[in-house]
PDB file of C-alpha atoms and ligand atoms in Angstrom:
ATOM      1  CA  MET H   1      62.918 -32.446   3.021  1.00 60.00           C
ATOM      2  CA  THR H   2      60.797 -32.523   6.188  1.00 66.00           C
ATOM      3  CA  GLU H   3      57.649 -34.553   5.871  1.00 70.00           C
ATOM      4  CA  LEU H   4      54.418 -32.677   6.620  1.00 73.00           C
ATOM      5  CA  ARG H   5      52.773 -34.508   9.515  1.00 82.00           C
ATOM      6  CA  ILE H   6      49.028 -34.830   9.774  1.00 92.00           C
ATOM      7  CA  PRO H   7      48.000 -33.915  13.333  1.00 95.00           C
ATOM      8  CA  LEU H   8      46.472 -36.749  15.304  1.00 98.00           C
ATOM      9  CA  ALA H   9      44.403 -36.675  18.494  1.00 98.00           C
ATOM     10  CA  GLY H  10      42.172 -39.133  20.292  1.00 98.00           C
ATOM     11  CA  VAL H  11      40.263 -40.049  23.391  1.00 98.00           C
ATOM     12  CA  ILE H  12      41.833 -42.433  25.886  1.00 98.00           C
ATOM     13  CA  GLY H  13      39.624 -44.524  28.143  1.00 97.00           C
ATOM     14  CA  SER H  14      38.406 -47.954  29.099  1.00 96.00           C
ATOM     15  CA  PRO H  15      35.732 -48.673  27.928  1.00 94.00           C
ATOM     16  CA  ILE H  16      35.830 -46.247  25.013  1.00 95.00           C
ATOM     17  CA  ALA H  17      33.641 -47.607  22.208  1.00 93.00           C
ATOM     18  CA  HIS H  18      30.596 -45.605  23.421  1.00 91.00           C
ATOM     19  CA  SER H  19      32.427 -42.257  23.311  1.00 93.00           C
ATOM     20  CA  LYS H  20      30.884 -39.546  21.149  1.00 95.00           C
ATOM     21  CA  SER H  21      34.155 -37.583  21.029  1.00 97.00           C
ATOM     22  CA  PRO H  22      35.542 -39.169  17.821  1.00 97.00           C
ATOM     23  CA  GLN H  23      32.332 -38.333  15.932  1.00 97.00           C
ATOM     24  CA  MET H  24      32.395 -34.772  17.275  1.00 98.00           C
ATOM     25  CA  HIS H  25      36.026 -34.003  16.460  1.00 98.00           C
ATOM     26  CA  GLN H  26      35.824 -35.664  13.047  1.00 98.00           C
ATOM     27  CA  PHE H  27      32.731 -33.508  12.352  1.00 98.00           C
ATOM     28  CA  TRP H  28      34.712 -30.370  13.231  1.00 98.00           C
ATOM     29  CA  LEU H  29      37.725 -31.464  11.163  1.00 98.00           C
ATOM     30  CA  ARG H  30      35.476 -31.946   8.114  1.00 98.00           C
ATOM     31  CA  GLU H  31      33.469 -28.777   8.740  1.00 98.00           C
ATOM     32  CA  ASN H  32      36.644 -26.697   8.919  1.00 98.00           C
ATOM     33  CA  GLY H  33      38.354 -28.414   5.974  1.00 97.00           C
ATOM     34  CA  LEU H  34      41.296 -29.458   8.151  1.00 97.00           C
ATOM     35  CA  SER H  35      43.524 -32.455   7.729  1.00 95.00           C
ATOM     36  CA  GLY H  36      43.812 -34.473  10.921  1.00 97.00           C
ATOM     37  CA  HIS H  37      42.363 -37.504  12.623  1.00 98.00           C
ATOM     38  CA  TYR H  38      40.754 -38.163  15.995  1.00 98.00           C
ATOM     39  CA  VAL H  39      40.476 -41.756  17.175  1.00 98.00           C
ATOM     40  CA  PRO H  40      39.199 -43.779  20.154  1.00 98.00           C
ATOM     41  CA  LEU H  41      42.094 -45.349  22.104  1.00 98.00           C
ATOM     42  CA  HIS H  42      41.292 -48.214  24.446  1.00 98.00           C
ATOM     43  CA  VAL H  43      44.047 -48.113  27.079  1.00 98.00           C
ATOM     44  CA  GLY H  44      44.224 -50.067  30.339  1.00 97.00           C
ATOM     45  CA  ALA H  45      45.427 -48.478  33.577  1.00 96.00           C
ATOM     46  CA  ASP H  46      48.811 -50.225  33.535  1.00 97.00           C
ATOM     47  CA  ASP H  47      49.593 -48.928  30.066  1.00 98.00           C
ATOM     48  CA  LEU H  48      48.511 -45.305  30.511  1.00 98.00           C
ATOM     49  CA  GLU H  49      51.877 -43.723  31.239  1.00 98.00           C
ATOM     50  CA  GLY H  50      53.663 -45.656  28.486  1.00 98.00           C
ATOM     51  CA  VAL H  51      50.965 -44.692  25.991  1.00 98.00           C
ATOM     52  CA  LEU H  52      51.066 -41.011  26.988  1.00 98.00           C
ATOM     53  CA  ARG H  53      54.851 -40.947  26.543  1.00 98.00           C
ATOM     54  CA  THR H  54      54.604 -42.713  23.158  1.00 97.00           C
ATOM     55  CA  LEU H  55      51.725 -40.843  21.509  1.00 97.00           C
ATOM     56  CA  PRO H  56      53.689 -37.599  20.861  1.00 96.00           C
ATOM     57  CA  LYS H  57      56.364 -39.634  19.047  1.00 95.00           C
ATOM     58  CA  MET H  58      53.646 -40.955  16.742  1.00 95.00           C
ATOM     59  CA  GLY H  59      52.339 -37.559  15.647  1.00 94.00           C
ATOM     60  CA  PHE H  60      49.700 -37.061  18.327  1.00 97.00           C
ATOM     61  CA  VAL H  61      49.281 -33.404  19.272  1.00 97.00           C
ATOM     62  CA  GLY H  62      47.041 -34.199  22.213  1.00 98.00           C
ATOM     63  CA  ALA H  63      44.258 -36.301  23.619  1.00 98.00           C
ATOM     64  CA  ASN H  64      41.156 -36.321  25.710  1.00 98.00           C
ATOM     65  CA  VAL H  65      41.168 -38.555  28.748  1.00 97.00           C
ATOM     66  CA  THR H  66      38.076 -40.148  30.165  1.00 95.00           C
ATOM     67  CA  ILE H  67      37.028 -42.726  32.771  1.00 92.00           C
ATOM     68  CA  PRO H  68      39.000 -44.223  34.509  1.00 93.00           C
ATOM     69  CA  HIS H  69      42.137 -42.219  33.697  1.00 96.00           C
ATOM     70  CA  LYS H  70      41.310 -38.606  34.522  1.00 95.00           C
ATOM     71  CA  GLU H  71      43.094 -38.457  37.897  1.00 95.00           C
ATOM     72  CA  ARG H  72      46.088 -40.562  36.856  1.00 97.00           C
ATOM     73  CA  ALA H  73      46.636 -38.492  33.707  1.00 97.00           C
ATOM     74  CA  LEU H  74      46.844 -35.395  35.894  1.00 97.00           C
ATOM     75  CA  ALA H  75      49.557 -37.050  38.003  1.00 98.00           C
ATOM     76  CA  ILE H  76      51.552 -38.136  34.943  1.00 98.00           C
ATOM     77  CA  ALA H  77      51.460 -34.707  33.230  1.00 98.00           C
ATOM     78  CA  ASP H  78      54.549 -32.477  33.233  1.00 98.00           C
ATOM     79  CA  GLU H  79      52.472 -29.316  33.593  1.00 98.00           C
ATOM     80  CA  VAL H  80      48.973 -28.809  34.926  1.00 98.00           C
ATOM     81  CA  SER H  81      46.539 -25.920  34.446  1.00 98.00           C
ATOM     82  CA  GLU H  82      45.133 -24.150  37.483  1.00 96.00           C
ATOM     83  CA  THR H  83      41.643 -25.439  36.654  1.00 96.00           C
ATOM     84  CA  ALA H  84      42.747 -29.063  36.324  1.00 97.00           C
ATOM     85  CA  ALA H  85      44.620 -28.810  39.619  1.00 97.00           C
ATOM     86  CA  LYS H  86      41.539 -27.367  41.333  1.00 95.00           C
ATOM     87  CA  ILE H  87      39.234 -30.042  39.909  1.00 96.00           C
ATOM     88  CA  GLY H  88      41.792 -32.772  40.589  1.00 95.00           C
ATOM     89  CA  ALA H  89      41.409 -34.411  37.190  1.00 95.00           C
ATOM     90  CA  ALA H  90      42.473 -33.897  33.577  1.00 97.00           C
ATOM     91  CA  ASN H  91      40.284 -34.391  30.529  1.00 97.00           C
ATOM     92  CA  THR H  92      42.371 -32.617  27.889  1.00 98.00           C
ATOM     93  CA  LEU H  93      46.081 -33.122  27.207  1.00 98.00           C
ATOM     94  CA  VAL H  94      48.273 -31.094  24.895  1.00 98.00           C
ATOM     95  CA  PHE H  95      51.554 -32.672  23.780  1.00 98.00           C
ATOM     96  CA  GLY H  96      54.634 -30.631  22.920  1.00 96.00           C
ATOM     97  CA  ALA H  97      56.876 -31.730  20.051  1.00 90.00           C
ATOM     98  CA  ASP H  98      59.408 -32.841  22.699  1.00 94.00           C
ATOM     99  CA  GLY H  99      56.808 -35.039  24.424  1.00 96.00           C
ATOM    100  CA  HIS H 100      55.955 -32.489  27.146  1.00 97.00           C
ATOM    101  CA  ILE H 101      52.447 -33.190  28.496  1.00 98.00           C
ATOM    102  CA  PHE H 102      50.235 -30.283  29.514  1.00 98.00           C
ATOM    103  CA  ALA H 103      47.051 -31.302  31.338  1.00 98.00           C
ATOM    104  CA  ASP H 104      43.903 -29.206  31.426  1.00 98.00           C
ATOM    105  CA  ASN H 105      40.306 -29.743  32.448  1.00 98.00           C
ATOM    106  CA  THR H 106      37.618 -28.291  30.176  1.00 98.00           C
ATOM    107  CA  ASP H 107      34.578 -29.824  31.934  1.00 97.00           C
ATOM    108  CA  ALA H 108      34.015 -26.674  34.000  1.00 97.00           C
ATOM    109  CA  TYR H 109      34.198 -24.561  30.832  1.00 98.00           C
ATOM    110  CA  GLY H 110      31.861 -27.021  29.057  1.00 98.00           C
ATOM    111  CA  PHE H 111      29.370 -26.869  31.899  1.00 98.00           C
ATOM    112  CA  ILE H 112      29.209 -23.085  32.101  1.00 98.00           C
ATOM    113  CA  ALA H 113      29.294 -22.502  28.327  1.00 98.00           C
ATOM    114  CA  ASN H 114      26.379 -24.923  27.964  1.00 98.00           C
ATOM    115  CA  LEU H 115      24.408 -23.287  30.773  1.00 98.00           C
ATOM    116  CA  LYS H 116      24.913 -19.817  29.299  1.00 98.00           C
ATOM    117  CA  HIS H 117      24.042 -20.993  25.817  1.00 96.00           C
ATOM    118  CA  GLY H 118      20.943 -22.930  26.890  1.00 97.00           C
ATOM    119  CA  ALA H 119      19.683 -20.463  29.514  1.00 98.00           C
ATOM    120  CA  PRO H 120      21.035 -17.099  28.296  1.00 97.00           C
ATOM    121  CA  GLN H 121      18.969 -15.240  30.886  1.00 96.00           C
ATOM    122  CA  TRP H 122      20.746 -16.982  33.784  1.00 97.00           C
ATOM    123  CA  ARG H 123      23.171 -14.891  35.844  1.00 96.00           C
ATOM    124  CA  ALA H 124      25.265 -15.870  38.862  1.00 96.00           C
ATOM    125  CA  SER H 125      23.557 -13.013  40.710  1.00 95.00           C
ATOM    126  CA  HIS H 126      20.134 -14.685  40.296  1.00 93.00           C
ATOM    127  CA  GLY H 127      20.603 -16.625  43.506  1.00 95.00           C
ATOM    128  CA  ALA H 128      21.906 -19.796  45.044  1.00 98.00           C
ATOM    129  CA  ALA H 129      22.852 -22.946  43.168  1.00 98.00           C
ATOM    130  CA  CYS H 130      21.930 -26.446  44.261  1.00 98.00           C
ATOM    131  CA  ILE H 131      24.116 -29.301  43.034  1.00 98.00           C
ATOM    132  CA  LEU H 132      22.834 -32.854  43.331  1.00 98.00           C
ATOM    133  CA  GLY H 133      25.791 -35.243  43.523  1.00 97.00           C
ATOM    134  CA  ALA H 134      29.386 -35.047  44.725  1.00 97.00           C
ATOM    135  CA  GLY H 135      31.249 -37.247  42.245  1.00 92.00           C
ATOM    136  CA  GLY H 136      33.843 -36.302  39.629  1.00 90.00           C
ATOM    137  CA  ALA H 137      31.446 -34.213  37.558  1.00 94.00           C
ATOM    138  CA  ALA H 138      30.293 -32.224  40.602  1.00 97.00           C
ATOM    139  CA  ARG H 139      33.877 -31.034  41.097  1.00 96.00           C
ATOM    140  CA  ALA H 140      33.838 -29.349  37.667  1.00 97.00           C
ATOM    141  CA  VAL H 141      30.373 -27.874  38.335  1.00 98.00           C
ATOM    142  CA  ILE H 142      31.433 -26.390  41.698  1.00 98.00           C
ATOM    143  CA  SER H 143      34.589 -24.950  40.164  1.00 97.00           C
ATOM    144  CA  ALA H 144      32.622 -23.387  37.289  1.00 97.00           C
ATOM    145  CA  LEU H 145      29.889 -21.892  39.477  1.00 98.00           C
ATOM    146  CA  GLN H 146      32.401 -20.478  41.968  1.00 97.00           C
ATOM    147  CA  ASP H 147      34.458 -18.936  39.163  1.00 96.00           C
ATOM    148  CA  GLU H 148      31.273 -17.436  37.764  1.00 97.00           C
ATOM    149  CA  GLY H 149      30.607 -15.753  41.129  1.00 97.00           C
ATOM    150  CA  VAL H 150      27.699 -17.786  42.531  1.00 97.00           C
ATOM    151  CA  ASP H 151      27.976 -17.004  46.203  1.00 91.00           C
ATOM    152  CA  GLN H 152      25.825 -19.704  47.796  1.00 97.00           C
ATOM    153  CA  ILE H 153      25.996 -23.353  46.773  1.00 98.00           C
ATOM    154  CA  TYR H 154      23.867 -26.091  48.332  1.00 98.00           C
ATOM    155  CA  LEU H 155      25.556 -29.438  47.843  1.00 98.00           C
ATOM    156  CA  THR H 156      23.705 -32.676  48.467  1.00 98.00           C
ATOM    157  CA  ASN H 157      24.763 -36.256  47.911  1.00 98.00           C
ATOM    158  CA  ARG H 158      23.597 -39.745  48.894  1.00 98.00           C
ATOM    159  CA  THR H 159      26.952 -40.288  50.612  1.00 98.00           C
ATOM    160  CA  GLN H 160      27.070 -37.109  52.672  1.00 98.00           C
ATOM    161  CA  SER H 161      30.754 -37.436  53.586  1.00 98.00           C
ATOM    162  CA  ARG H 162      31.711 -36.984  49.911  1.00 97.00           C
ATOM    163  CA  ALA H 163      29.802 -33.691  49.820  1.00 98.00           C
ATOM    164  CA  GLU H 164      31.471 -32.611  53.061  1.00 98.00           C
ATOM    165  CA  ASP H 165      34.900 -33.421  51.615  1.00 97.00           C
ATOM    166  CA  LEU H 166      34.166 -31.298  48.553  1.00 97.00           C
ATOM    167  CA  SER H 167      32.884 -28.456  50.693  1.00 98.00           C
ATOM    168  CA  GLN H 168      36.136 -28.489  52.688  1.00 97.00           C
ATOM    169  CA  GLU H 169      38.290 -28.764  49.622  1.00 96.00           C
ATOM    170  CA  PHE H 170      36.640 -26.047  47.516  1.00 96.00           C
ATOM    171  CA  GLY H 171      35.907 -23.642  50.376  1.00 92.00           C
ATOM    172  CA  GLY H 172      33.678 -20.639  49.754  1.00 87.00           C
ATOM    173  CA  ASN H 173      30.032 -20.657  50.639  1.00 94.00           C
ATOM    174  CA  ILE H 174      29.062 -24.316  50.249  1.00 97.00           C
ATOM    175  CA  THR H 175      26.312 -25.647  52.497  1.00 98.00           C
ATOM    176  CA  VAL H 176      26.008 -29.426  52.664  1.00 98.00           C
ATOM    177  CA  VAL H 177      22.391 -30.546  52.745  1.00 98.00           C
ATOM    178  CA  PRO H 178      21.386 -34.106  53.747  1.00 98.00           C
ATOM    179  CA  TRP H 179      20.222 -36.054  50.674  1.00 98.00           C
ATOM    180  CA  ALA H 180      16.824 -36.753  52.256  1.00 97.00           C
ATOM    181  CA  GLN H 181      16.280 -33.001  52.663  1.00 97.00           C
ATOM    182  CA  ALA H 182      17.346 -31.916  49.178  1.00 96.00           C
ATOM    183  CA  GLY H 183      13.752 -30.890  48.359  1.00 95.00           C
ATOM    184  CA  ASP H 184      13.863 -28.279  51.158  1.00 95.00           C
ATOM    185  CA  VAL H 185      16.417 -26.034  49.437  1.00 96.00           C
ATOM    186  CA  ILE H 186      14.895 -26.190  45.984  1.00 96.00           C
ATOM    187  CA  GLY H 187      12.384 -23.362  46.486  1.00 94.00           C
ATOM    188  CA  ASP H 188      14.609 -20.337  45.956  1.00 94.00           C
ATOM    189  CA  LEU H 189      17.405 -21.059  43.503  1.00 98.00           C
ATOM    190  CA  GLY H 190      19.087 -19.412  40.552  1.00 98.00           C
ATOM    191  CA  VAL H 191      20.161 -22.799  39.189  1.00 98.00           C
ATOM    192  CA  LEU H 192      19.611 -26.484  39.949  1.00 98.00           C
ATOM    193  CA  VAL H 193      22.131 -29.002  38.602  1.00 98.00           C
ATOM    194  CA  ASN H 194      21.887 -32.783  38.527  1.00 98.00           C
ATOM    195  CA  SER H 195      25.423 -34.150  38.547  1.00 97.00           C
ATOM    196  CA  THR H 196      24.432 -37.632  39.725  1.00 97.00           C
ATOM    197  CA  SER H 197      23.947 -40.492  37.293  1.00 95.00           C
ATOM    198  CA  LEU H 198      20.321 -40.817  38.448  1.00 97.00           C
ATOM    199  CA  GLY H 199      17.811 -40.561  35.629  1.00 97.00           C
ATOM    200  CA  MET H 200      20.234 -42.005  33.105  1.00 95.00           C
ATOM    201  CA  THR H 201      19.015 -44.922  30.981  1.00 94.00           C
ATOM    202  CA  GLY H 202      19.557 -48.094  33.012  1.00 95.00           C
ATOM    203  CA  LYS H 203      20.039 -46.228  36.330  1.00 95.00           C
ATOM    204  CA  PRO H 204      17.495 -45.550  39.085  1.00 97.00           C
ATOM    205  CA  ALA H 205      15.213 -42.518  38.815  1.00 97.00           C
ATOM    206  CA  LEU H 206      16.082 -39.202  40.448  1.00 97.00           C
ATOM    207  CA  GLU H 207      13.547 -38.884  43.201  1.00 95.00           C
ATOM    208  CA  VAL H 208      14.358 -35.534  44.788  1.00 95.00           C
ATOM    209  CA  PRO H 209      11.021 -33.745  45.462  1.00 96.00           C
ATOM    210  CA  LEU H 210      10.637 -30.852  43.038  1.00 97.00           C
ATOM    211  CA  ASP H 211       7.332 -29.421  44.340  1.00 96.00           C
ATOM    212  CA  ALA H 212       8.955 -26.185  45.504  1.00 96.00           C
ATOM    213  CA  LEU H 213      10.835 -25.524  42.251  1.00 97.00           C
ATOM    214  CA  GLN H 214      10.091 -22.038  40.885  1.00 97.00           C
ATOM    215  CA  ALA H 215       9.873 -21.001  37.233  1.00 97.00           C
ATOM    216  CA  LYS H 216      12.788 -18.559  37.681  1.00 97.00           C
ATOM    217  CA  THR H 217      15.255 -21.417  38.363  1.00 98.00           C
ATOM    218  CA  ALA H 218      17.410 -22.616  35.473  1.00 98.00           C
ATOM    219  CA  VAL H 219      17.630 -26.402  35.580  1.00 98.00           C
ATOM    220  CA  THR H 220      20.369 -28.431  33.957  1.00 98.00           C
ATOM    221  CA  ASP H 221      21.066 -32.148  33.910  1.00 98.00           C
ATOM    222  CA  LEU H 222      24.507 -33.583  33.150  1.00 97.00           C
ATOM    223  CA  VAL H 223      22.835 -36.846  32.137  1.00 96.00           C
ATOM    224  CA  TYR H 224      22.264 -36.808  28.369  1.00 93.00           C
ATOM    225  CA  ALA H 225      20.896 -40.315  27.771  1.00 92.00           C
ATOM    226  CA  PRO H 226      17.983 -39.730  27.612  1.00 95.00           C
ATOM    227  CA  LEU H 227      18.331 -36.163  26.404  1.00 96.00           C
ATOM    228  CA  GLN H 228      15.095 -35.064  28.078  1.00 97.00           C
ATOM    229  CA  THR H 229      15.382 -36.540  31.566  1.00 98.00           C
ATOM    230  CA  ASN H 230      12.429 -36.596  33.941  1.00 97.00           C
ATOM    231  CA  LEU H 231      14.087 -33.744  35.862  1.00 98.00           C
ATOM    232  CA  LEU H 232      14.140 -31.575  32.741  1.00 98.00           C
ATOM    233  CA  LYS H 233      10.567 -32.555  31.808  1.00 98.00           C
ATOM    234  CA  THR H 234       9.252 -31.632  35.270  1.00 98.00           C
ATOM    235  CA  ALA H 235      11.214 -28.377  35.311  1.00 98.00           C
ATOM    236  CA  SER H 236      10.028 -27.482  31.848  1.00 98.00           C
ATOM    237  CA  ALA H 237       6.393 -28.117  32.834  1.00 98.00           C
ATOM    238  CA  LYS H 238       6.910 -25.636  35.697  1.00 98.00           C
ATOM    239  CA  GLY H 239       8.162 -23.015  33.240  1.00 98.00           C
ATOM    240  CA  CYS H 240      11.869 -23.237  34.173  1.00 98.00           C
ATOM    241  CA  PRO H 241      14.529 -22.696  31.514  1.00 98.00           C
ATOM    242  CA  THR H 242      16.108 -26.137  31.009  1.00 98.00           C
ATOM    243  CA  VAL H 243      19.461 -27.188  29.580  1.00 98.00           C
ATOM    244  CA  ASP H 244      20.309 -30.753  28.589  1.00 97.00           C
ATOM    245  CA  GLY H 245      23.649 -32.451  29.210  1.00 96.00           C
ATOM    246  CA  LEU H 246      24.673 -33.087  25.616  1.00 96.00           C
ATOM    247  CA  GLY H 247      25.717 -29.452  25.249  1.00 97.00           C
ATOM    248  CA  MET H 248      28.257 -29.805  28.068  1.00 97.00           C
ATOM    249  CA  LEU H 249      29.916 -32.662  26.232  1.00 96.00           C
ATOM    250  CA  LEU H 250      30.050 -30.600  23.041  1.00 98.00           C
ATOM    251  CA  HIS H 251      31.330 -27.398  24.657  1.00 98.00           C
ATOM    252  CA  GLN H 252      34.032 -29.178  26.671  1.00 98.00           C
ATOM    253  CA  GLY H 253      35.537 -30.356  23.380  1.00 98.00           C
ATOM    254  CA  VAL H 254      36.032 -26.829  22.003  1.00 98.00           C
ATOM    255  CA  PRO H 255      39.252 -25.753  23.804  1.00 98.00           C
ATOM    256  CA  GLY H 256      41.058 -29.031  23.043  1.00 98.00           C
ATOM    257  CA  PHE H 257      40.186 -28.950  19.344  1.00 98.00           C
ATOM    258  CA  GLU H 258      41.384 -25.353  19.135  1.00 98.00           C
ATOM    259  CA  ARG H 259      44.705 -26.175  20.823  1.00 98.00           C
ATOM    260  CA  TRP H 260      45.369 -29.243  18.649  1.00 98.00           C
ATOM    261  CA  PHE H 261      44.091 -28.173  15.247  1.00 97.00           C
ATOM    262  CA  GLY H 262      44.341 -24.364  15.409  1.00 97.00           C
ATOM    263  CA  VAL H 263      40.707 -23.448  14.752  1.00 98.00           C
ATOM    264  CA  ARG H 264      38.057 -22.693  17.379  1.00 98.00           C
ATOM    265  CA  PRO H 265      35.131 -24.967  16.414  1.00 98.00           C
ATOM    266  CA  LYS H 266      31.473 -24.066  16.810  1.00 97.00           C
ATOM    267  CA  VAL H 267      28.808 -25.898  18.768  1.00 97.00           C
ATOM    268  CA  THR H 268      25.895 -25.900  16.336  1.00 97.00           C
ATOM    269  CA  LYS H 269      22.529 -27.546  15.832  1.00 96.00           C
ATOM    270  CA  ALA H 270      24.068 -29.512  12.938  1.00 97.00           C
ATOM    271  CA  LEU H 271      26.723 -30.946  15.285  1.00 98.00           C
ATOM    272  CA  ARG H 272      24.090 -31.936  17.851  1.00 97.00           C
ATOM    273  CA  GLU H 273      22.009 -33.600  15.159  1.00 96.00           C
ATOM    274  CA  ALA H 274      25.024 -35.469  13.797  1.00 96.00           C
ATOM    275  CA  LEU H 275      25.782 -36.846  17.254  1.00 95.00           C
ATOM    276  CA  LEU H 276      22.191 -37.793  17.952  1.00 93.00           C
ATOM    277  CA  SER H 277      21.660 -39.582  14.649  1.00 88.00           C
TER     278      SER H 277
HETATM  279  P1  NAP E   1      30.712 -40.450  39.679  1.00 59.86           P
HETATM  280  O1  NAP E   1      31.972 -39.776  40.071  1.00 59.86           O
HETATM  281  O2  NAP E   1      30.636 -41.927  39.646  1.00 59.86           O
HETATM  282  O3  NAP E   1      29.554 -39.890  40.669  1.00 59.86           O
HETATM  283  C1  NAP E   1      28.242 -40.425  40.609  1.00 59.86           C
HETATM  284  C2  NAP E   1      27.319 -39.549  41.443  1.00 59.86           C
HETATM  285  O4  NAP E   1      25.979 -40.100  41.343  1.00 59.86           O
HETATM  286  C3  NAP E   1      27.661 -39.553  42.934  1.00 59.86           C
HETATM  287  O5  NAP E   1      27.279 -38.306  43.494  1.00 59.86           O
HETATM  288  C4  NAP E   1      26.784 -40.691  43.454  1.00 59.86           C
HETATM  289  O6  NAP E   1      26.479 -40.614  44.826  1.00 59.86           O
HETATM  290  C5  NAP E   1      25.521 -40.462  42.653  1.00 59.86           C
HETATM  291  N1  NAP E   1      24.709 -41.680  42.596  1.00 59.86           N
HETATM  292  C6  NAP E   1      24.943 -42.791  41.858  1.00 59.86           C
HETATM  293  N2  NAP E   1      23.978 -43.722  42.090  1.00 59.86           N
HETATM  294  C7  NAP E   1      23.129 -43.170  43.009  1.00 59.86           C
HETATM  295  C8  NAP E   1      21.954 -43.618  43.647  1.00 59.86           C
HETATM  296  N3  NAP E   1      21.435 -44.849  43.389  1.00 59.86           N
HETATM  297  N4  NAP E   1      21.315 -42.797  44.516  1.00 59.86           N
HETATM  298  C9  NAP E   1      21.826 -41.557  44.791  1.00 59.86           C
HETATM  299  N5  NAP E   1      22.955 -41.071  44.209  1.00 59.86           N
HETATM  300  C10 NAP E   1      23.601 -41.870  43.321  1.00 59.86           C
HETATM  301  O7  NAP E   1      30.251 -39.981  38.235  1.00 59.86           O
HETATM  302  P2  NAP E   1      30.503 -38.542  37.543  1.00 59.86           P
HETATM  303  O8  NAP E   1      31.702 -38.625  36.699  1.00 59.86           O
HETATM  304  O9  NAP E   1      30.389 -37.501  38.580  1.00 59.86           O
HETATM  305  O10 NAP E   1      29.253 -38.483  36.537  1.00 59.86           O
HETATM  306  C11 NAP E   1      27.940 -38.268  37.009  1.00 59.86           C
HETATM  307  C12 NAP E   1      26.980 -38.176  35.837  1.00 59.86           C
HETATM  308  O11 NAP E   1      27.301 -37.042  35.049  1.00 59.86           O
HETATM  309  C13 NAP E   1      27.052 -39.389  34.888  1.00 59.86           C
HETATM  310  O12 NAP E   1      25.739 -39.685  34.472  1.00 59.86           O
HETATM  311  C14 NAP E   1      27.860 -38.882  33.742  1.00 59.86           C
HETATM  312  O13 NAP E   1      27.550 -39.529  32.519  1.00 59.86           O
HETATM  313  C15 NAP E   1      27.451 -37.423  33.688  1.00 59.86           C
HETATM  314  N6  NAP E   1      28.453 -36.559  33.080  1.00 59.86           N
HETATM  315  C16 NAP E   1      28.079 -35.844  32.000  1.00 59.86           C
HETATM  316  C17 NAP E   1      28.973 -34.999  31.421  1.00 59.86           C
HETATM  317  C18 NAP E   1      28.551 -34.203  30.226  1.00 59.86           C
HETATM  318  O14 NAP E   1      29.408 -33.720  29.477  1.00 59.86           O
HETATM  319  N7  NAP E   1      27.262 -34.013  30.029  1.00 59.86           N
HETATM  320  C19 NAP E   1      30.291 -34.843  31.926  1.00 59.86           C
HETATM  321  C20 NAP E   1      30.632 -35.596  33.054  1.00 59.86           C
HETATM  322  C21 NAP E   1      29.706 -36.461  33.623  1.00 59.86           C
HETATM  323  P3  NAP E   1      27.417 -41.389  45.897  1.00 59.86           P
HETATM  324  O15 NAP E   1      28.593 -40.491  46.127  1.00 59.86           O
HETATM  325  O16 NAP E   1      26.544 -41.534  47.095  1.00 59.86           O
HETATM  326  O17 NAP E   1      27.788 -42.706  45.276  1.00 59.86           O
END
């Protein structure tokens, strides 16, 4: 008789104790009455490949990958989605029964699903986007906004060369704006995105001048600690629709959960409250 195996998944990173993913996936497993487990897995860089080749043999159906393994996991995978290849990093792995590793990136999906959910009136046709930051998260944001059809993106970053590299790599209509002049492009936007770590608890404040920001601009911050960043508070006081970063984290988890456990989970107020408590 074949033993029925309980599907296992987890999040691989270093450090990993702070991750909200185990709480989120366990919430969805319970909510949907599914048997399965989702665990934090602290894995060092030297062990990543060995761990990824071993997990499927132990009943793991997949995993999320976080800092610092997102690029390496992409390189190790046997098959890579178009989105993950474009972003240059993997955050969601699906394991075949034979150990085959499929790598995807759901950060772009998480970003856009969160923006649409939090600012339902926003449309790509509403005008240019301005992205603050050119790190790993900015790559997912650019990919998502380009796929959505935003035809002008202003990209600004403290280290300008990183923004220029991204502009070259992603192509399309990306204009690199010097960091000191970020405030100059803020006056006529469909959406403003903070993808830097500025404004996060323990990090310096985001000091881009927001005087020109108009009420029509949707403003979203990828930082979610604190949930209401100073950027979102200022934007809200100007009448802008604002979207916090926690939703991106929640939405990016949806496709992985569906692939591993067979049910498309919902991002609800109850889930948010569970994660914030
Ligand atoms: P990253 O690759 O390390 O990039 C950090 C970005 O912040 C870079 O653009 C960097 O500019 C900028 N930055 C850092 N310190 C700065 C300073 N003192 N002054 C000006 N710019 C500064 O990190 P990441 O993965 O892109 O993540 C960025 C933020 O997004 C983090 O807060 C992360 O937690 C958040 N995030 C949230 C989600 C979500 O689901 N909500 C998902 C992914 C990331 P330089 O290039 O000049 O260093």
